[in-house]
Coordinates of N, CA and C in Angstrom, one line a residue:
M1 N 201.1 41.1 251.0 CA 201.9 42.0 249.1 C 201.4 42.5 248.3
L2 N 201.6 43.5 247.8 CA 200.2 44.2 247.2 C 201.3 45.2 246.0
N3 N 200.6 45.0 244.4 CA 201.3 45.1 244.0 C 200.9 45.7 242.2
V4 N 200.1 47.0 242.4 CA 198.9 47.8 241.9 C 199.4 48.9 240.4
V5 N 198.7 49.0 239.6 CA 200.1 50.2 239.4 C 197.7 50.9 238.8
A6 N 197.6 51.9 238.4 CA 197.2 52.1 237.1 C 197.7 53.9 236.4
L7 N 197.7 53.4 235.8 CA 198.7 55.2 234.4 C 197.4 55.5 233.5
M8 N 198.1 56.8 233.5 CA 196.9 57.5 232.4 C 198.3 58.5 231.2
G9 N 197.9 58.1 230.1 CA 198.9 59.0 229.6 C 198.4 58.6 228.3
R10 N 199.6 59.4 227.7 CA 199.6 58.7 225.7 C 199.9 58.3 225.0
L11 N 199.3 57.5 224.7 CA 200.3 56.6 222.9 C 201.3 57.2 222.3
V12 N 202.7 56.3 222.6 CA 203.8 57.3 221.6 C 204.0 56.6 220.5
A13 N 202.8 55.5 220.5 CA 203.0 55.1 218.4 C 202.0 53.4 218.8
D14 N 201.2 53.5 217.6 CA 200.5 52.7 217.4 C 200.5 50.8 217.9
P15 N 199.9 50.6 218.5 CA 200.1 49.0 219.5 C 199.5 48.5 218.5
E16 N 201.2 47.5 219.1 CA 201.6 46.3 218.4 C 201.1 44.7 219.0
L17 N 200.6 44.2 217.9 CA 199.3 43.6 218.0 C 200.5 41.5 217.2
R18 N 200.6 41.0 218.7 CA 200.8 39.4 218.5 C 200.5 38.8 218.5
H19 N 201.0 36.9 218.1 CA 200.0 36.1 218.7 C 200.9 34.9 219.2
T20 N 200.5 34.1 220.2 CA 201.9 33.2 220.7 C 202.3 31.9 220.2
P21 N 202.6 31.4 219.6 CA 202.9 30.3 219.1 C 201.6 29.2 219.5
N22 N 200.3 29.4 220.4 CA 199.5 28.3 220.4 C 197.9 29.6 220.4
G23 N 198.3 30.9 220.3 CA 197.3 31.7 219.3 C 197.2 32.8 220.3
V24 N 197.8 32.9 221.5 CA 197.4 34.0 222.2 C 197.3 35.5 222.0
A25 N 196.7 36.0 222.4 CA 196.7 37.6 221.7 C 197.7 37.8 222.5
T26 N 199.2 39.5 221.7 CA 198.6 39.8 223.1 C 200.1 41.7 222.5
C27 N 199.5 42.6 222.5 CA 199.7 43.8 222.5 C 200.5 44.2 223.6
T28 N 202.1 44.7 222.6 CA 202.8 45.5 223.4 C 202.7 47.7 222.8
F29 N 202.5 48.2 223.9 CA 203.0 49.7 223.4 C 203.5 50.7 224.6
R30 N 203.7 51.5 224.4 CA 204.2 52.3 225.0 C 203.4 53.7 225.6
I31 N 203.0 54.0 226.8 CA 202.8 55.7 226.6 C 203.8 56.5 228.1
A32 N 203.2 57.7 226.5 CA 204.1 58.6 227.6 C 202.2 59.5 228.7
V33 N 203.0 59.6 230.0 CA 202.9 59.5 231.2 C 204.0 61.4 232.1
D34 N 202.4 62.1 231.4 CA 203.5 63.6 232.5 C 203.8 63.9 234.3
R35 N 204.5 64.2 234.2 CA 205.2 64.3 236.1 C 204.4 65.0 236.6
S36 N 203.5 65.1 237.2 CA 203.1 66.2 238.5 C 203.2 67.8 238.7
F37 N 204.9 67.2 239.2 CA 205.8 68.3 239.3 C 206.7 69.2 238.0
V38 N 206.1 70.7 238.5 CA 207.5 71.5 237.3 C 208.4 71.7 238.3
R39 N 209.3 72.1 237.8 CA 210.0 72.7 238.2 C 210.5 74.5 237.8
A40 N 210.2 75.7 237.7 CA 209.9 76.6 237.9 C 210.8 77.2 236.5
G41 N 210.7 77.7 235.1 CA 211.5 77.9 234.3 C 211.9 76.9 233.7
E42 N 211.6 75.1 233.8 CA 211.7 74.5 233.1 C 209.9 73.5 232.1
E43 N 210.3 73.1 231.3 CA 209.2 72.2 230.7 C 209.1 71.0 231.4
R44 N 207.8 71.0 231.6 CA 206.9 69.6 232.4 C 207.9 68.6 231.6
K45 N 208.0 66.8 232.4 CA 209.0 65.8 231.5 C 207.8 64.8 231.8
A46 N 208.2 64.5 231.2 CA 206.9 62.2 230.9 C 207.8 61.3 231.4
D47 N 206.9 60.4 231.5 CA 207.7 58.5 232.1 C 207.1 58.4 230.9
F48 N 208.3 57.0 230.4 CA 207.4 56.6 229.0 C 207.6 55.3 229.0
I49 N 206.9 55.2 229.6 CA 205.9 53.5 230.0 C 205.6 52.3 229.2
D50 N 207.1 51.0 229.8 CA 205.9 49.8 228.8 C 204.6 49.2 229.0
I51 N 203.8 49.3 227.7 CA 202.6 47.7 228.9 C 202.1 46.9 228.4
V52 N 201.9 46.2 228.3 CA 201.7 44.2 228.3 C 200.5 44.6 228.2
V53 N 199.1 43.9 227.1 CA 197.7 42.9 227.4 C 198.1 42.3 226.2
W54 N 197.0 41.0 226.9 CA 196.7 39.6 226.5 C 195.5 39.2 226.2
R55 N 194.9 39.1 225.3 CA 194.1 37.6 224.6 C 192.8 39.1 224.4
Q56 N 191.4 39.3 224.8 CA 190.7 40.0 224.2 C 191.0 41.7 224.8
T57 N 191.5 41.4 225.4 CA 191.8 43.3 225.9 C 192.7 43.3 224.8
A58 N 194.4 43.6 224.3 CA 195.2 43.1 223.3 C 194.4 43.2 222.0
E59 N 193.5 42.3 221.8 CA 192.4 42.8 219.8 C 192.2 43.8 220.6
F60 N 191.2 44.7 221.6 CA 190.4 45.9 221.2 C 191.6 46.5 221.4
V61 N 192.4 46.7 222.3 CA 193.7 47.9 222.3 C 193.3 48.6 220.8
C62 N 194.4 47.1 219.9 CA 195.0 47.6 218.4 C 193.4 47.9 217.5
K63 N 192.7 47.3 218.2 CA 191.0 47.8 216.9 C 191.0 49.3 217.5
Y64 N 190.9 50.2 218.5 CA 190.5 50.9 218.6 C 192.2 52.8 219.6
F65 N 192.7 52.3 219.7 CA 193.4 53.7 220.0 C 194.9 52.7 218.4
H66 N 195.3 54.7 218.8 CA 195.9 55.1 218.3 C 197.1 55.5 219.0
K67 N 198.6 55.7 218.3 CA 199.7 57.1 217.9 C 198.9 58.2 219.0
G68 N 198.4 59.2 219.9 CA 199.4 59.8 220.1 C 196.9 60.3 221.8
N69 N 196.7 58.7 221.4 CA 194.9 58.5 222.2 C 195.6 58.5 223.7
L70 N 194.5 59.1 224.3 CA 194.8 59.7 225.9 C 194.2 58.2 226.2
I71 N 194.6 57.3 227.4 CA 194.5 56.0 227.3 C 194.5 56.0 229.4
A72 N 193.7 54.9 230.4 CA 193.9 54.4 231.5 C 194.4 53.6 231.6
V73 N 195.0 53.1 232.6 CA 194.9 51.1 232.2 C 195.6 51.0 234.3
D74 N 194.7 49.9 233.9 CA 195.6 49.2 235.4 C 195.4 48.3 235.8
G75 N 197.0 47.3 236.2 CA 197.0 46.1 236.4 C 199.1 46.0 237.1
S76 N 200.1 45.9 237.1 CA 201.1 45.5 237.9 C 202.0 45.8 237.2
I77 N 203.1 45.7 238.2 CA 204.4 46.1 237.3 C 204.5 44.5 237.8
Q78 N 205.6 44.4 236.2 CA 206.6 42.2 235.7 C 208.0 43.5 235.4
T79 N 208.3 42.1 235.7 CA 209.9 42.7 235.4 C 210.4 41.2 235.4
R80 N 211.1 41.3 234.6 CA 212.0 40.2 233.7 C 213.0 40.1 232.9
T81 N 214.0 39.6 232.9 CA 215.8 39.9 232.4 C 215.7 38.3 231.0
Y82 N 217.0 39.3 230.3 CA 216.7 38.1 229.3 C 218.0 38.1 228.0
E83 N 218.2 37.8 227.0 CA 220.0 38.4 226.7 C 219.5 38.8 226.2
D84 N 221.1 39.9 225.7 CA 220.6 41.0 224.4 C 220.4 39.8 222.9
K85 N 221.1 40.4 221.8 CA 222.0 39.7 221.1 C 223.5 39.9 221.1
T86 N 224.0 41.0 222.2 CA 225.2 40.3 221.9 C 226.8 39.6 223.7
G87 N 224.6 38.5 224.1 CA 225.4 38.0 224.8 C 224.1 38.4 226.1
N88 N 224.4 40.2 226.6 CA 224.9 40.9 227.5 C 223.6 41.1 228.1
K89 N 223.0 40.8 229.6 CA 222.2 39.9 230.9 C 221.1 41.7 230.9
R90 N 220.0 41.4 230.0 CA 218.8 42.3 230.2 C 217.9 42.5 231.3
Y91 N 217.6 43.9 231.6 CA 215.9 43.7 232.4 C 215.2 44.1 232.1
A92 N 214.2 44.2 231.8 CA 213.3 44.5 231.7 C 212.5 44.8 232.5
F93 N 211.1 45.9 232.5 CA 210.1 46.4 233.4 C 209.2 46.6 232.6
E94 N 207.4 46.5 232.7 CA 207.3 47.0 231.7 C 205.2 46.5 232.5
V95 N 204.6 47.0 232.7 CA 203.3 47.2 233.4 C 201.5 45.4 232.6
V96 N 202.0 45.3 233.1 CA 201.4 43.9 232.2 C 199.4 44.4 232.7
A97 N 198.5 45.0 231.9 CA 197.2 45.7 232.1 C 196.0 44.6 232.1
N98 N 195.5 44.7 232.8 CA 194.7 43.6 233.6 C 193.2 44.8 232.7
N99 N 193.1 46.5 233.2 CA 192.3 46.8 231.9 C 192.8 48.1 231.4
V100 N 191.9 48.7 230.4 CA 192.3 49.6 229.9 C 191.5 50.2 229.4
H101 N 191.0 52.1 229.5 CA 189.7 52.7 229.7 C 189.8 53.1 228.6
F102 N 189.1 54.4 228.1 CA 189.3 55.6 226.8 C 189.2 56.8 228.0
T103 N 189.9 57.5 227.7 CA 189.4 58.8 228.4 C 189.6 60.1 228.0
G104 N 190.0 60.1 226.2 CA 190.1 61.0 225.7 C 188.6 61.4 225.0
E105 N 188.4 62.8 224.2 CA 186.7 62.9 224.2 C 186.8 62.6 222.9
K106 N 185.0 62.0 223.5 CA 184.0 61.6 222.5 C 184.6 61.9 220.9
S107 N 184.6 61.3 219.7 CA 185.2 61.3 218.1 C 184.0 61.0 218.1
G108 N 183.8 60.0 216.6 CA 182.9 59.8 215.5 C 182.3 58.7 216.6
S109 N 181.1 58.0 215.9 CA 180.5 56.8 217.0 C 181.4 55.7 216.0
T110 N 182.0 54.8 216.8 CA 182.7 53.9 216.0 C 180.7 52.6 216.5
G111 N 180.1 52.3 216.7 CA 178.7 51.5 216.6 C 179.2 50.2 217.8
G112 N 178.9 51.0 218.5 CA 178.9 49.9 220.1 C 179.4 50.0 221.1
Q113 N 179.9 51.1 220.8 CA 181.3 51.7 222.4 C 181.0 53.0 222.6
G114 N 179.5 52.8 222.8 CA 179.3 53.7 223.7 C 179.4 55.3 222.6
G115 N 179.8 55.6 221.9 CA 179.6 56.3 220.9 C 181.3 57.2 221.3
Y116 N 182.6 56.7 221.8 CA 184.1 57.1 221.9 C 184.1 55.8 221.0
G117 N 184.9 57.2 219.8 CA 186.0 56.4 218.7 C 187.6 56.6 218.7
A118 N 188.6 56.3 217.4 CA 189.9 56.2 217.5 C 189.4 57.2 216.4
P119 N 190.3 58.1 216.4 CA 190.3 58.9 215.2 C 190.6 58.7 214.3
A120 N 190.0 58.1 212.9 CA 190.5 57.7 210.9 C 192.0 57.9 211.4
P121 N 192.6 56.7 210.4 CA 194.3 56.8 210.4 C 195.0 58.5 209.7
T122 N 193.9 58.7 209.1 CA 194.5 59.6 208.1 C 194.7 61.1 209.0
Q123 N 193.7 61.2 210.3 CA 193.2 62.0 211.1 C 194.6 62.2 212.3
A124 N 195.5 63.4 212.2 CA 196.7 63.7 213.7 C 195.7 63.4 214.9
P125 N 196.9 63.1 216.0 CA 196.1 62.8 216.9 C 195.8 64.3 217.7
A126 N 195.0 64.6 218.3 CA 194.2 65.7 218.9 C 195.6 66.8 219.0
A127 N 195.7 68.1 219.4 CA 196.8 69.1 220.3 C 196.8 68.4 220.9
R128 N 198.3 68.1 222.6 CA 197.9 68.6 223.9 C 197.4 69.8 224.1
P129 N 196.5 70.5 225.3 CA 196.5 71.1 225.6 C 197.3 71.5 226.8
A130 N 198.4 73.2 226.3 CA 198.8 73.7 227.7 C 198.9 72.9 229.4
P131 N 199.5 72.8 230.1 CA 199.0 73.0 231.2 C 198.9 73.9 231.4
A132 N 198.2 73.2 233.0 CA 197.4 74.7 233.6 C 199.1 75.3 234.5
E133 N 199.2 76.3 234.3 CA 199.9 77.4 235.5 C 199.4 76.5 236.7
P134 N 201.1 76.3 238.2 CA 200.7 76.0 239.3 C 200.4 76.6 240.1
V135 N 198.7 76.8 240.9 CA 199.0 77.9 241.3 C 199.4 78.3 242.6
S136 N 199.4 79.4 242.7 CA 200.3 80.0 244.0 C 199.3 80.8 244.2
Y137 N 199.9 81.1 245.9 CA 198.6 81.8 247.6 C 200.0 82.4 247.8
A138 N 201.0 82.5 248.2 CA 201.8 83.3 248.7 C 202.3 84.5 248.6
A139 N 200.5 85.9 247.2 CA 200.2 86.1 247.1 C 198.5 86.8 249.1
G140 N 198.2 85.5 248.8 CA 196.4 86.1 249.2 C 197.9 86.3 250.8
S141 N 196.2 87.7 251.3 CA 196.6 87.8 252.4 C 195.5 87.5 253.8
A142 N 195.5 88.7 255.3 CA 194.7 87.5 256.4 C 193.2 87.2 255.1
D143 N 192.9 88.7 254.9 CA 191.5 88.9 253.7 C 190.7 88.6 253.0
D144 N 192.3 87.0 252.8 CA 191.4 86.2 251.6 C 190.0 85.1 252.3
F145 N 191.0 85.7 254.5 CA 190.1 84.3 254.3 C 188.4 85.0 255.5
A146 N 187.9 83.7 254.6 CA 187.0 84.1 256.9 C 186.8 83.7 256.9
V147 N 186.2 84.6 258.8 CA 186.4 84.2 260.2 C 184.4 82.8 259.9
I148 N 185.1 82.0 261.3 CA 183.9 80.5 260.9 C 183.5 81.5 262.7
D149 N 182.3 81.1 263.2 CA 182.2 81.2 264.5 C 181.8 79.9 265.3
D150 N 182.5 79.4 265.7 CA 182.6 78.1 266.1 C 181.6 77.6 266.7
N151 N 181.1 79.1 267.2 CA 180.3 78.4 268.7 C 178.9 78.0 269.0
E152 N 178.6 78.1 267.1 CA 177.0 77.7 266.9 C 177.0 76.7 266.4
D153 N 175.5 75.8 267.2 CA 175.4 74.1 266.6 C 175.5 73.8 265.7
L154 N 176.3 72.6 265.7 CA 176.8 72.1 264.1 C 175.2 72.1 263.1
P155 N 175.3 72.3 261.9 CA 173.9 72.0 261.1 C 173.2 70.5 261.2
F156 N 174.9 69.4 261.2 CA 174.0 68.1 260.9 C 174.5 67.9 262.5

């Protein structure tokens, strides 16, 4: 069996830190992950994925990450069922993260974090760059490619 997830996206809200009755820290947050495929004439779509982290990782995320920050997460998918307030059975799908990583640009030093820092709460998140246009090779010609002489000995 294999249950491995690797994601990179932007936080859609500030992470929420909570503690279990036994005092174990847990943090939940949601990230927006852009889809790699864009249909012609449409805007790029994103998936919104719930993430859960525990213990020191939960405290780390809540201290250094804020809405709009780019984050990389690796972990596993977990599903669970619960009853909502009206008694309906609901299903939850979330990623339980083992590790989180900074992936955005370096901003001001926060001491001990290798120069990475989250923006101050009063700063707006950096503007998201426009996605690059897909490369089209349909207009290419045979002159765009060089002929390789495969009769010679290989250099290795």
